[in-house]
PDB file of N, CA and C in Angstrom:
ATOM      1  N   ILE H 244     -10.697 -18.273  13.364  1.00 46.00           N
ATOM      2  CA  ILE H 244     -11.629 -19.262  13.148  1.00 46.00           C
ATOM      3  C   ILE H 244     -11.205 -19.964  11.937  1.00 46.00           C
ATOM      4  N   ALA H 245     -10.821 -21.296  12.099  1.00 49.00           N
ATOM      5  CA  ALA H 245     -10.661 -22.141  11.005  1.00 49.00           C
ATOM      6  C   ALA H 245     -11.935 -22.722  10.469  1.00 49.00           C
ATOM      7  N   VAL H 246     -12.002 -22.638   9.108  1.00 49.00           N
ATOM      8  CA  VAL H 246     -13.335 -23.112   8.532  1.00 49.00           C
ATOM      9  C   VAL H 246     -12.931 -23.680   7.185  1.00 49.00           C
ATOM     10  N   PRO H 247     -13.807 -24.598   6.770  1.00 54.00           N
ATOM     11  CA  PRO H 247     -13.503 -25.347   5.533  1.00 54.00           C
ATOM     12  C   PRO H 247     -13.470 -24.325   4.356  1.00 54.00           C
ATOM     13  N   ASN H 248     -12.844 -24.377   3.186  1.00 52.00           N
ATOM     14  CA  ASN H 248     -12.621 -23.615   2.002  1.00 52.00           C
ATOM     15  C   ASN H 248     -13.898 -23.208   1.415  1.00 52.00           C
ATOM     16  N   HIS H 249     -14.896 -24.425   1.491  1.00 54.00           N
ATOM     17  CA  HIS H 249     -15.977 -24.271   0.679  1.00 54.00           C
ATOM     18  C   HIS H 249     -17.146 -23.728   1.358  1.00 54.00           C
ATOM     19  N   ALA H 250     -16.893 -23.422   2.677  1.00 52.00           N
ATOM     20  CA  ALA H 250     -18.045 -22.832   3.534  1.00 52.00           C
ATOM     21  C   ALA H 250     -18.551 -21.553   3.098  1.00 52.00           C
ATOM     22  N   SER H 251     -19.814 -21.284   3.353  1.00 52.00           N
ATOM     23  CA  SER H 251     -20.346 -19.823   3.123  1.00 52.00           C
ATOM     24  C   SER H 251     -20.918 -19.531   4.318  1.00 52.00           C
ATOM     25  N   ALA H 252     -21.298 -18.089   4.571  1.00 47.00           N
ATOM     26  CA  ALA H 252     -21.727 -17.476   5.820  1.00 47.00           C
ATOM     27  C   ALA H 252     -22.972 -18.249   6.301  1.00 47.00           C
ATOM     28  N   ALA H 253     -23.829 -18.702   5.275  1.00 54.00           N
ATOM     29  CA  ALA H 253     -25.041 -19.563   5.736  1.00 54.00           C
ATOM     30  C   ALA H 253     -24.601 -20.802   6.392  1.00 54.00           C
ATOM     31  N   ASP H 254     -23.573 -21.440   5.967  1.00 56.00           N
ATOM     32  CA  ASP H 254     -23.121 -22.807   6.370  1.00 56.00           C
ATOM     33  C   ASP H 254     -22.488 -22.683   7.808  1.00 56.00           C
ATOM     34  N   LEU H 255     -22.231 -21.531   8.334  1.00 53.00           N
ATOM     35  CA  LEU H 255     -21.505 -21.228   9.582  1.00 53.00           C
ATOM     36  C   LEU H 255     -22.414 -20.500  10.618  1.00 53.00           C
ATOM     37  N   PRO H 256     -23.603 -20.976  10.992  1.00 56.00           N
ATOM     38  CA  PRO H 256     -24.312 -20.180  11.854  1.00 56.00           C
ATOM     39  C   PRO H 256     -23.702 -20.140  13.301  1.00 56.00           C
ATOM     40  N   GLY H 257     -22.996 -21.097  13.752  1.00 65.00           N
ATOM     41  CA  GLY H 257     -22.428 -21.172  15.177  1.00 65.00           C
ATOM     42  C   GLY H 257     -21.406 -20.259  15.144  1.00 65.00           C
ATOM     43  N   LEU H 258     -20.413 -20.451  14.051  1.00 65.00           N
ATOM     44  CA  LEU H 258     -19.145 -19.662  14.162  1.00 65.00           C
ATOM     45  C   LEU H 258     -19.179 -18.308  13.941  1.00 65.00           C
ATOM     46  N   LEU H 259     -20.091 -17.758  13.019  1.00 73.00           N
ATOM     47  CA  LEU H 259     -19.963 -16.495  12.452  1.00 73.00           C
ATOM     48  C   LEU H 259     -21.313 -15.795  12.929  1.00 73.00           C
ATOM     49  N   SER H 260     -22.312 -16.386  13.801  1.00 73.00           N
ATOM     50  CA  SER H 260     -23.611 -15.894  13.951  1.00 73.00           C
ATOM     51  C   SER H 260     -23.771 -14.549  14.998  1.00 73.00           C
ATOM     52  N   ASP H 261     -22.649 -14.148  15.391  1.00 77.00           N
ATOM     53  CA  ASP H 261     -22.668 -12.832  16.136  1.00 77.00           C
ATOM     54  C   ASP H 261     -22.280 -11.666  15.079  1.00 77.00           C
ATOM     55  N   LEU H 262     -21.886 -12.076  13.886  1.00 79.00           N
ATOM     56  CA  LEU H 262     -21.393 -10.930  12.976  1.00 79.00           C
ATOM     57  C   LEU H 262     -22.556 -10.498  11.993  1.00 79.00           C
ATOM     58  N   PRO H 263     -22.512  -9.424  11.567  1.00 82.00           N
ATOM     59  CA  PRO H 263     -23.541  -9.026  10.448  1.00 82.00           C
ATOM     60  C   PRO H 263     -23.118  -9.939   9.182  1.00 82.00           C
ATOM     61  N   PRO H 264     -24.213 -10.079   8.254  1.00 85.00           N
ATOM     62  CA  PRO H 264     -23.953 -10.843   7.160  1.00 85.00           C
ATOM     63  C   PRO H 264     -22.690 -10.324   6.175  1.00 85.00           C
ATOM     64  N   GLU H 265     -22.579  -9.286   6.093  1.00 84.00           N
ATOM     65  CA  GLU H 265     -21.527  -8.588   5.340  1.00 84.00           C
ATOM     66  C   GLU H 265     -20.091  -8.812   5.885  1.00 84.00           C
ATOM     67  N   ALA H 266     -20.110  -8.712   7.373  1.00 85.00           N
ATOM     68  CA  ALA H 266     -18.734  -9.203   7.889  1.00 85.00           C
ATOM     69  C   ALA H 266     -18.373 -10.576   7.774  1.00 85.00           C
ATOM     70  N   ALA H 267     -19.459 -11.450   7.816  1.00 86.00           N
ATOM     71  CA  ALA H 267     -19.228 -12.930   7.829  1.00 86.00           C
ATOM     72  C   ALA H 267     -18.595 -13.063   6.292  1.00 86.00           C
ATOM     73  N   ARG H 268     -19.513 -12.613   5.443  1.00 87.00           N
ATOM     74  CA  ARG H 268     -19.048 -12.778   4.001  1.00 87.00           C
ATOM     75  C   ARG H 268     -17.530 -12.244   3.653  1.00 87.00           C
ATOM     76  N   SER H 269     -17.255 -10.944   4.278  1.00 86.00           N
ATOM     77  CA  SER H 269     -15.866 -10.460   4.168  1.00 86.00           C
ATOM     78  C   SER H 269     -14.858 -11.297   4.680  1.00 86.00           C
ATOM     79  N   TYR H 270     -15.077 -11.830   5.942  1.00 86.00           N
ATOM     80  CA  TYR H 270     -14.278 -12.856   6.588  1.00 86.00           C
ATOM     81  C   TYR H 270     -13.882 -14.075   5.697  1.00 86.00           C
ATOM     82  N   LEU H 271     -14.998 -14.595   5.244  1.00 87.00           N
ATOM     83  CA  LEU H 271     -14.936 -15.800   4.405  1.00 87.00           C
ATOM     84  C   LEU H 271     -14.165 -15.611   3.235  1.00 87.00           C
ATOM     85  N   GLN H 272     -14.181 -14.264   2.602  1.00 88.00           N
ATOM     86  CA  GLN H 272     -13.517 -13.989   1.324  1.00 88.00           C
ATOM     87  C   GLN H 272     -12.055 -13.693   1.727  1.00 88.00           C
ATOM     88  N   TYR H 273     -11.691 -12.962   2.812  1.00 87.00           N
ATOM     89  CA  TYR H 273     -10.292 -12.828   2.880  1.00 87.00           C
ATOM     90  C   TYR H 273      -9.480 -13.396   3.845  1.00 87.00           C
ATOM     91  N   ARG H 274     -10.187 -14.410   4.587  1.00 87.00           N
ATOM     92  CA  ARG H 274      -9.464 -15.290   5.670  1.00 87.00           C
ATOM     93  C   ARG H 274      -8.132 -15.911   4.931  1.00 87.00           C
ATOM     94  N   ILE H 275      -8.256 -16.604   3.770  1.00 90.00           N
ATOM     95  CA  ILE H 275      -7.024 -17.204   3.141  1.00 90.00           C
ATOM     96  C   ILE H 275      -6.082 -16.249   2.735  1.00 90.00           C
ATOM     97  N   PRO H 276      -6.393 -15.291   2.083  1.00 88.00           N
ATOM     98  CA  PRO H 276      -5.300 -14.213   1.563  1.00 88.00           C
ATOM     99  C   PRO H 276      -4.595 -13.548   2.616  1.00 88.00           C
ATOM    100  N   LEU H 277      -5.479 -13.425   3.796  1.00 87.00           N
ATOM    101  CA  LEU H 277      -4.778 -12.538   4.995  1.00 87.00           C
ATOM    102  C   LEU H 277      -3.865 -13.721   5.703  1.00 87.00           C
ATOM    103  N   GLN H 278      -4.239 -14.968   5.615  1.00 90.00           N
ATOM    104  CA  GLN H 278      -3.532 -15.956   6.439  1.00 90.00           C
ATOM    105  C   GLN H 278      -2.241 -16.351   5.623  1.00 90.00           C
ATOM    106  N   ILE H 279      -2.308 -16.118   4.180  1.00 89.00           N
ATOM    107  CA  ILE H 279      -1.101 -16.243   3.406  1.00 89.00           C
ATOM    108  C   ILE H 279      -0.142 -15.140   3.603  1.00 89.00           C
ATOM    109  N   SER H 280      -0.590 -13.905   3.772  1.00 87.00           N
ATOM    110  CA  SER H 280       0.003 -12.752   4.021  1.00 87.00           C
ATOM    111  C   SER H 280       0.787 -12.790   5.161  1.00 87.00           C
ATOM    112  N   ALA H 281       0.044 -13.374   6.243  1.00 86.00           N
ATOM    113  CA  ALA H 281       0.490 -13.140   7.506  1.00 86.00           C
ATOM    114  C   ALA H 281       1.777 -14.299   7.650  1.00 86.00           C
ATOM    115  N   ASP H 282       1.659 -15.326   7.029  1.00 89.00           N
ATOM    116  CA  ASP H 282       2.696 -16.419   6.932  1.00 89.00           C
ATOM    117  C   ASP H 282       3.824 -15.669   6.177  1.00 89.00           C
ATOM    118  N   TYR H 283       3.695 -14.862   5.131  1.00 85.00           N
ATOM    119  CA  TYR H 283       4.676 -14.386   4.321  1.00 85.00           C
ATOM    120  C   TYR H 283       5.429 -13.387   5.225  1.00 85.00           C
ATOM    121  N   TYR H 284       4.639 -12.602   5.959  1.00 83.00           N
ATOM    122  CA  TYR H 284       5.168 -11.730   6.962  1.00 83.00           C
ATOM    123  C   TYR H 284       6.237 -12.268   8.012  1.00 83.00           C
ATOM    124  N   LEU H 285       5.500 -13.347   8.595  1.00 85.00           N
ATOM    125  CA  LEU H 285       6.286 -13.941   9.687  1.00 85.00           C
ATOM    126  C   LEU H 285       7.515 -14.823   9.392  1.00 85.00           C
ATOM    127  N   TRP H 286       7.502 -15.412   8.177  1.00 86.00           N
ATOM    128  CA  TRP H 286       8.485 -16.376   7.794  1.00 86.00           C
ATOM    129  C   TRP H 286       9.414 -15.718   6.647  1.00 86.00           C
ATOM    130  N   ASP H 287       8.890 -15.111   5.721  1.00 84.00           N
ATOM    131  CA  ASP H 287       9.847 -14.727   4.574  1.00 84.00           C
ATOM    132  C   ASP H 287      10.275 -13.343   4.745  1.00 84.00           C
ATOM    133  N   LEU H 288       9.490 -12.517   5.127  1.00 83.00           N
ATOM    134  CA  LEU H 288       9.836 -10.902   5.010  1.00 83.00           C
ATOM    135  C   LEU H 288      10.826 -10.826   6.366  1.00 83.00           C
ATOM    136  N   GLN H 289      10.553 -11.360   7.323  1.00 82.00           N
ATOM    137  CA  GLN H 289      11.670 -11.116   8.593  1.00 82.00           C
ATOM    138  C   GLN H 289      12.878 -11.583   8.373  1.00 82.00           C
ATOM    139  N   GLU H 290      13.051 -12.852   7.561  1.00 84.00           N
ATOM    140  CA  GLU H 290      14.261 -13.330   7.156  1.00 84.00           C
ATOM    141  C   GLU H 290      15.068 -12.295   6.140  1.00 84.00           C
ATOM    142  N   LYS H 291      14.174 -11.791   5.339  1.00 83.00           N
ATOM    143  CA  LYS H 291      14.857 -10.829   4.229  1.00 83.00           C
ATOM    144  C   LYS H 291      15.330  -9.559   4.939  1.00 83.00           C
ATOM    145  N   ILE H 292      14.596  -9.192   5.952  1.00 83.00           N
ATOM    146  CA  ILE H 292      14.964  -7.984   6.651  1.00 83.00           C
ATOM    147  C   ILE H 292      16.333  -8.202   7.329  1.00 83.00           C
ATOM    148  N   ALA H 293      16.420  -9.415   7.853  1.00 83.00           N
ATOM    149  CA  ALA H 293      17.670  -9.593   8.600  1.00 83.00           C
ATOM    150  C   ALA H 293      19.008  -9.988   7.653  1.00 83.00           C
ATOM    151  N   ASP H 294      18.767  -9.975   6.446  1.00 84.00           N
ATOM    152  CA  ASP H 294      19.787 -10.055   5.373  1.00 84.00           C
ATOM    153  C   ASP H 294      19.926  -8.989   4.413  1.00 84.00           C
ATOM    154  N   THR H 295      21.026  -8.251   4.706  1.00 83.00           N
ATOM    155  CA  THR H 295      21.263  -6.975   4.009  1.00 83.00           C
ATOM    156  C   THR H 295      21.222  -7.201   2.490  1.00 83.00           C
ATOM    157  N   ASP H 296      21.622  -8.384   1.946  1.00 86.00           N
ATOM    158  CA  ASP H 296      21.694  -8.581   0.564  1.00 86.00           C
ATOM    159  C   ASP H 296      20.082  -8.499   0.088  1.00 86.00           C
ATOM    160  N   GLU H 297      19.210  -8.860   0.867  1.00 82.00           N
ATOM    161  CA  GLU H 297      17.715  -8.781   0.339  1.00 82.00           C
ATOM    162  C   GLU H 297      16.995  -7.577   0.576  1.00 82.00           C
ATOM    163  N   TRP H 298      17.714  -6.229   1.022  1.00 81.00           N
ATOM    164  CA  TRP H 298      17.064  -5.203   1.238  1.00 81.00           C
ATOM    165  C   TRP H 298      16.596  -4.540  -0.183  1.00 81.00           C
ATOM    166  N   GLY H 299      17.141  -4.884  -1.170  1.00 82.00           N
ATOM    167  CA  GLY H 299      16.763  -4.308  -2.615  1.00 82.00           C
ATOM    168  C   GLY H 299      15.461  -4.845  -2.863  1.00 82.00           C
ATOM    169  N   TYR H 300      15.327  -6.199  -2.647  1.00 80.00           N
ATOM    170  CA  TYR H 300      13.941  -6.817  -2.845  1.00 80.00           C
ATOM    171  C   TYR H 300      12.851  -6.368  -1.838  1.00 80.00           C
ATOM    172  N   ILE H 301      13.273  -6.017  -0.662  1.00 80.00           N
ATOM    173  CA  ILE H 301      12.241  -5.419   0.349  1.00 80.00           C
ATOM    174  C   ILE H 301      11.820  -4.001  -0.141  1.00 80.00           C
ATOM    175  N   GLY H 302      12.700  -3.186  -0.869  1.00 80.00           N
ATOM    176  CA  GLY H 302      12.312  -1.984  -1.299  1.00 80.00           C
ATOM    177  C   GLY H 302      11.378  -2.033  -2.606  1.00 80.00           C
ATOM    178  N   GLU H 303      11.404  -3.125  -3.240  1.00 78.00           N
ATOM    179  CA  GLU H 303      10.430  -3.430  -4.220  1.00 78.00           C
ATOM    180  C   GLU H 303       9.033  -3.680  -3.899  1.00 78.00           C
ATOM    181  N   LEU H 304       8.935  -4.243  -2.514  1.00 77.00           N
ATOM    182  CA  LEU H 304       7.594  -4.369  -1.970  1.00 77.00           C
ATOM    183  C   LEU H 304       6.865  -3.017  -1.792  1.00 77.00           C
ATOM    184  N   PHE H 305       7.596  -2.090  -1.645  1.00 76.00           N
ATOM    185  CA  PHE H 305       6.952  -0.750  -1.193  1.00 76.00           C
ATOM    186  C   PHE H 305       6.843   0.161  -2.504  1.00 76.00           C
ATOM    187  N   GLN H 306       7.315  -0.292  -3.645  1.00 73.00           N
ATOM    188  CA  GLN H 306       7.304   0.538  -4.980  1.00 73.00           C
ATOM    189  C   GLN H 306       5.954   0.488  -5.478  1.00 73.00           C
ATOM    190  N   VAL H 307       5.317   1.659  -5.740  1.00 71.00           N
ATOM    191  CA  VAL H 307       4.018   1.682  -6.632  1.00 71.00           C
ATOM    192  C   VAL H 307       4.275   1.494  -8.032  1.00 71.00           C
ATOM    193  N   ASN H 308       3.538   0.631  -8.636  1.00 67.00           N
ATOM    194  CA  ASN H 308       3.602   0.378 -10.024  1.00 67.00           C
ATOM    195  C   ASN H 308       2.685   1.289 -10.796  1.00 67.00           C
ATOM    196  N   ASN H 309       3.188   2.396 -11.378  1.00 66.00           N
ATOM    197  CA  ASN H 309       2.513   3.378 -11.992  1.00 66.00           C
ATOM    198  C   ASN H 309       2.363   2.996 -13.463  1.00 66.00           C
ATOM    199  N   ASN H 310       1.464   2.109 -13.729  1.00 62.00           N
ATOM    200  CA  ASN H 310       1.418   1.551 -15.009  1.00 62.00           C
ATOM    201  C   ASN H 310       0.431   2.343 -16.004  1.00 62.00           C
ATOM    202  N   LYS H 311       1.005   3.192 -16.927  1.00 62.00           N
ATOM    203  CA  LYS H 311       0.356   3.943 -17.905  1.00 62.00           C
ATOM    204  C   LYS H 311      -0.592   4.914 -17.044  1.00 62.00           C
ATOM    205  N   GLY H 312      -0.010   5.466 -16.010  1.00 59.00           N
ATOM    206  CA  GLY H 312      -0.879   6.521 -15.447  1.00 59.00           C
ATOM    207  C   GLY H 312      -1.877   5.989 -14.316  1.00 59.00           C
ATOM    208  N   GLN H 313      -2.075   4.807 -14.402  1.00 66.00           N
ATOM    209  CA  GLN H 313      -2.945   4.161 -13.378  1.00 66.00           C
ATOM    210  C   GLN H 313      -2.154   3.610 -12.282  1.00 66.00           C
ATOM    211  N   GLY H 314      -2.103   4.272 -11.234  1.00 67.00           N
ATOM    212  CA  GLY H 314      -1.309   3.770  -9.956  1.00 67.00           C
ATOM    213  C   GLY H 314      -1.799   2.695  -9.576  1.00 67.00           C
ATOM    214  N   GLN H 315      -1.006   1.595  -9.312  1.00 74.00           N
ATOM    215  CA  GLN H 315      -1.414   0.361  -8.823  1.00 74.00           C
ATOM    216  C   GLN H 315      -0.760   0.360  -7.386  1.00 74.00           C
ATOM    217  N   PRO H 316      -1.560  -0.278  -6.476  1.00 74.00           N
ATOM    218  CA  PRO H 316      -0.878  -0.240  -5.048  1.00 74.00           C
ATOM    219  C   PRO H 316       0.393  -1.201  -4.956  1.00 74.00           C
ATOM    220  N   ASN H 317       1.219  -0.930  -3.958  1.00 76.00           N
ATOM    221  CA  ASN H 317       2.309  -1.778  -3.944  1.00 76.00           C
ATOM    222  C   ASN H 317       1.865  -3.128  -3.167  1.00 76.00           C
ATOM    223  N   LYS H 318       2.823  -3.931  -3.210  1.00 78.00           N
ATOM    224  CA  LYS H 318       2.532  -5.345  -2.585  1.00 78.00           C
ATOM    225  C   LYS H 318       1.939  -5.291  -1.227  1.00 78.00           C
ATOM    226  N   ILE H 319       2.565  -4.530  -0.421  1.00 81.00           N
ATOM    227  CA  ILE H 319       2.186  -4.403   1.114  1.00 81.00           C
ATOM    228  C   ILE H 319       0.885  -3.880   1.115  1.00 81.00           C
ATOM    229  N   GLU H 320       0.554  -2.666   0.342  1.00 83.00           N
ATOM    230  CA  GLU H 320      -0.831  -2.340   0.417  1.00 83.00           C
ATOM    231  C   GLU H 320      -1.815  -3.211  -0.212  1.00 83.00           C
ATOM    232  N   ARG H 321      -1.623  -3.891  -1.387  1.00 81.00           N
ATOM    233  CA  ARG H 321      -2.471  -4.875  -2.122  1.00 81.00           C
ATOM    234  C   ARG H 321      -2.598  -6.043  -1.174  1.00 81.00           C
ATOM    235  N   ASP H 322      -1.713  -6.626  -0.616  1.00 83.00           N
ATOM    236  CA  ASP H 322      -1.942  -8.086   0.081  1.00 83.00           C
ATOM    237  C   ASP H 322      -2.058  -7.935   1.574  1.00 83.00           C
ATOM    238  N   PHE H 323      -1.740  -6.664   2.153  1.00 85.00           N
ATOM    239  CA  PHE H 323      -1.884  -6.581   3.507  1.00 85.00           C
ATOM    240  C   PHE H 323      -2.939  -5.557   4.034  1.00 85.00           C
ATOM    241  N   THR H 324      -2.815  -4.299   3.629  1.00 86.00           N
ATOM    242  CA  THR H 324      -3.588  -3.356   4.087  1.00 86.00           C
ATOM    243  C   THR H 324      -4.828  -3.069   3.477  1.00 86.00           C
ATOM    244  N   ASN H 325      -5.093  -3.506   2.357  1.00 87.00           N
ATOM    245  CA  ASN H 325      -6.426  -3.322   1.698  1.00 87.00           C
ATOM    246  C   ASN H 325      -7.355  -4.448   2.269  1.00 87.00           C
ATOM    247  N   PRO H 326      -6.871  -5.741   2.384  1.00 87.00           N
ATOM    248  CA  PRO H 326      -7.949  -6.752   2.971  1.00 87.00           C
ATOM    249  C   PRO H 326      -8.126  -6.310   4.381  1.00 87.00           C
ATOM    250  N   MET H 327      -7.154  -5.821   5.101  1.00 88.00           N
ATOM    251  CA  MET H 327      -7.484  -5.507   6.622  1.00 88.00           C
ATOM    252  C   MET H 327      -8.483  -4.329   6.601  1.00 88.00           C
ATOM    253  N   ARG H 328      -8.375  -3.428   5.605  1.00 89.00           N
ATOM    254  CA  ARG H 328      -9.288  -2.247   5.705  1.00 89.00           C
ATOM    255  C   ARG H 328     -10.582  -2.720   5.341  1.00 89.00           C
ATOM    256  N   ILE H 329     -10.866  -3.556   4.240  1.00 87.00           N
ATOM    257  CA  ILE H 329     -12.081  -4.113   3.823  1.00 87.00           C
ATOM    258  C   ILE H 329     -12.731  -4.866   5.012  1.00 87.00           C
ATOM    259  N   LEU H 330     -11.944  -5.762   5.646  1.00 87.00           N
ATOM    260  CA  LEU H 330     -12.589  -6.428   6.733  1.00 87.00           C
ATOM    261  C   LEU H 330     -12.947  -5.673   7.792  1.00 87.00           C
ATOM    262  N   ALA H 331     -12.227  -4.670   8.225  1.00 89.00           N
ATOM    263  CA  ALA H 331     -12.621  -3.701   9.316  1.00 89.00           C
ATOM    264  C   ALA H 331     -13.886  -2.980   8.964  1.00 89.00           C
ATOM    265  N   LEU H 332     -14.082  -2.584   7.762  1.00 89.00           N
ATOM    266  CA  LEU H 332     -15.304  -1.725   7.386  1.00 89.00           C
ATOM    267  C   LEU H 332     -16.497  -2.509   7.481  1.00 89.00           C
ATOM    268  N   SER H 333     -16.240  -3.733   7.250  1.00 88.00           N
ATOM    269  CA  SER H 333     -17.542  -4.614   7.277  1.00 88.00           C
ATOM    270  C   SER H 333     -17.998  -5.027   8.774  1.00 88.00           C
ATOM    271  N   MET H 334     -17.239  -4.912   9.711  1.00 87.00           N
ATOM    272  CA  MET H 334     -17.476  -5.425  11.003  1.00 87.00           C
ATOM    273  C   MET H 334     -18.209  -4.394  11.776  1.00 87.00           C
ATOM    274  N   PRO H 335     -18.839  -4.711  13.024  1.00 87.00           N
ATOM    275  CA  PRO H 335     -19.704  -3.951  13.787  1.00 87.00           C
ATOM    276  C   PRO H 335     -18.464  -2.873  14.458  1.00 87.00           C
ATOM    277  N   PRO H 336     -19.156  -1.652  14.942  1.00 88.00           N
ATOM    278  CA  PRO H 336     -18.246  -0.724  15.272  1.00 88.00           C
ATOM    279  C   PRO H 336     -17.118  -1.006  16.331  1.00 88.00           C
ATOM    280  N   ASP H 337     -17.446  -1.752  17.368  1.00 86.00           N
ATOM    281  CA  ASP H 337     -16.700  -2.127  18.482  1.00 86.00           C
ATOM    282  C   ASP H 337     -15.393  -2.967  17.816  1.00 86.00           C
ATOM    283  N   ILE H 338     -15.676  -3.892  17.021  1.00 86.00           N
ATOM    284  CA  ILE H 338     -14.694  -4.825  16.487  1.00 86.00           C
ATOM    285  C   ILE H 338     -13.896  -4.022  15.321  1.00 86.00           C
ATOM    286  N   ALA H 339     -14.555  -3.092  14.651  1.00 90.00           N
ATOM    287  CA  ALA H 339     -13.935  -2.369  13.557  1.00 90.00           C
ATOM    288  C   ALA H 339     -12.986  -1.437  14.303  1.00 90.00           C
ATOM    289  N   ASP H 340     -13.153  -0.971  15.354  1.00 92.00           N
ATOM    290  CA  ASP H 340     -12.257   0.095  15.886  1.00 92.00           C
ATOM    291  C   ASP H 340     -11.025  -0.645  16.262  1.00 92.00           C
ATOM    292  N   GLU H 341     -11.074  -1.899  16.902  1.00 91.00           N
ATOM    293  CA  GLU H 341      -9.916  -2.606  17.150  1.00 91.00           C
ATOM    294  C   GLU H 341      -9.059  -3.013  15.889  1.00 91.00           C
ATOM    295  N   LEU H 342      -9.901  -3.520  14.959  1.00 89.00           N
ATOM    296  CA  LEU H 342      -9.186  -3.884  13.553  1.00 89.00           C
ATOM    297  C   LEU H 342      -8.437  -2.673  13.171  1.00 89.00           C
ATOM    298  N   ARG H 343      -9.277  -1.568  13.218  1.00 91.00           N
ATOM    299  CA  ARG H 343      -8.509  -0.239  12.439  1.00 91.00           C
ATOM    300  C   ARG H 343      -7.220   0.025  13.246  1.00 91.00           C
ATOM    301  N   ASP H 344      -7.370  -0.058  14.563  1.00 92.00           N
ATOM    302  CA  ASP H 344      -6.033   0.260  15.451  1.00 92.00           C
ATOM    303  C   ASP H 344      -5.110  -0.730  15.036  1.00 92.00           C
ATOM    304  N   ALA H 345      -5.382  -2.075  14.904  1.00 89.00           N
ATOM    305  CA  ALA H 345      -4.272  -3.085  14.451  1.00 89.00           C
ATOM    306  C   ALA H 345      -3.672  -2.571  13.134  1.00 89.00           C
ATOM    307  N   GLN H 346      -4.566  -2.289  12.165  1.00 88.00           N
ATOM    308  CA  GLN H 346      -4.049  -1.883  10.782  1.00 88.00           C
ATOM    309  C   GLN H 346      -3.237  -0.594  10.880  1.00 88.00           C
ATOM    310  N   PHE H 347      -3.671   0.392  11.705  1.00 90.00           N
ATOM    311  CA  PHE H 347      -2.652   1.634  11.820  1.00 90.00           C
ATOM    312  C   PHE H 347      -1.426   1.295  12.436  1.00 90.00           C
ATOM    313  N   LYS H 348      -1.471   0.435  13.288  1.00 90.00           N
ATOM    314  CA  LYS H 348      -0.075  -0.047  14.031  1.00 90.00           C
ATOM    315  C   LYS H 348       0.679  -0.876  12.979  1.00 90.00           C
ATOM    316  N   PHE H 349       0.185  -1.794  12.226  1.00 85.00           N
ATOM    317  CA  PHE H 349       0.887  -2.351  11.096  1.00 85.00           C
ATOM    318  C   PHE H 349       1.328  -1.323  10.098  1.00 85.00           C
ATOM    319  N   GLU H 350       0.727  -0.371   9.657  1.00 84.00           N
ATOM    320  CA  GLU H 350       0.970   0.634   8.710  1.00 84.00           C
ATOM    321  C   GLU H 350       2.217   1.354   9.198  1.00 84.00           C
ATOM    322  N   ARG H 351       2.112   1.907  10.354  1.00 86.00           N
ATOM    323  CA  ARG H 351       3.262   2.490  11.065  1.00 86.00           C
ATOM    324  C   ARG H 351       4.469   1.701  10.997  1.00 86.00           C
ATOM    325  N   SER H 352       4.353   0.344  11.320  1.00 83.00           N
ATOM    326  CA  SER H 352       5.553  -0.563  11.393  1.00 83.00           C
ATOM    327  C   SER H 352       6.126  -0.711  10.039  1.00 83.00           C
ATOM    328  N   MET H 353       5.326  -0.800   9.091  1.00 81.00           N
ATOM    329  CA  MET H 353       5.798  -0.944   7.630  1.00 81.00           C
ATOM    330  C   MET H 353       6.491   0.438   7.218  1.00 81.00           C
ATOM    331  N   GLN H 354       6.091   1.554   7.644  1.00 78.00           N
ATOM    332  CA  GLN H 354       6.622   2.836   7.264  1.00 78.00           C
ATOM    333  C   GLN H 354       8.030   2.836   7.909  1.00 78.00           C
ATOM    334  N   GLY H 355       8.353   2.189   8.820  1.00 77.00           N
ATOM    335  CA  GLY H 355       9.688   2.175   9.522  1.00 77.00           C
ATOM    336  C   GLY H 355      10.759   1.213   8.820  1.00 77.00           C
ATOM    337  N   ILE H 356      10.213   0.423   7.783  1.00 74.00           N
ATOM    338  CA  ILE H 356      11.034  -0.460   7.093  1.00 74.00           C
ATOM    339  C   ILE H 356      11.801   0.320   6.064  1.00 74.00           C
TER     340      ILE H 356
END
């Protein structure tokens, strides 16, 4: 669902009325970061995977930054998996199951890289 950037859950009764308020709020909060991540995945990451000279860069995406003992998630976890998880947790159970299945499928595909 494409909505204006300044829209809130209260502004979108027709578009998000079937969702609980928390789900609508999570959708509005994470829709742009997820779209940016999806674009990166489709257009940049796939090109880098095809180019063996870029494989070092791809490896860096999966490295955990253990900064002073405080493990920070890698880029894939931070930009893809965490927003997917947060969004799925806020959805009604039937939708959450579908989103969780998609998240697990994505995680399995990322482990194959």
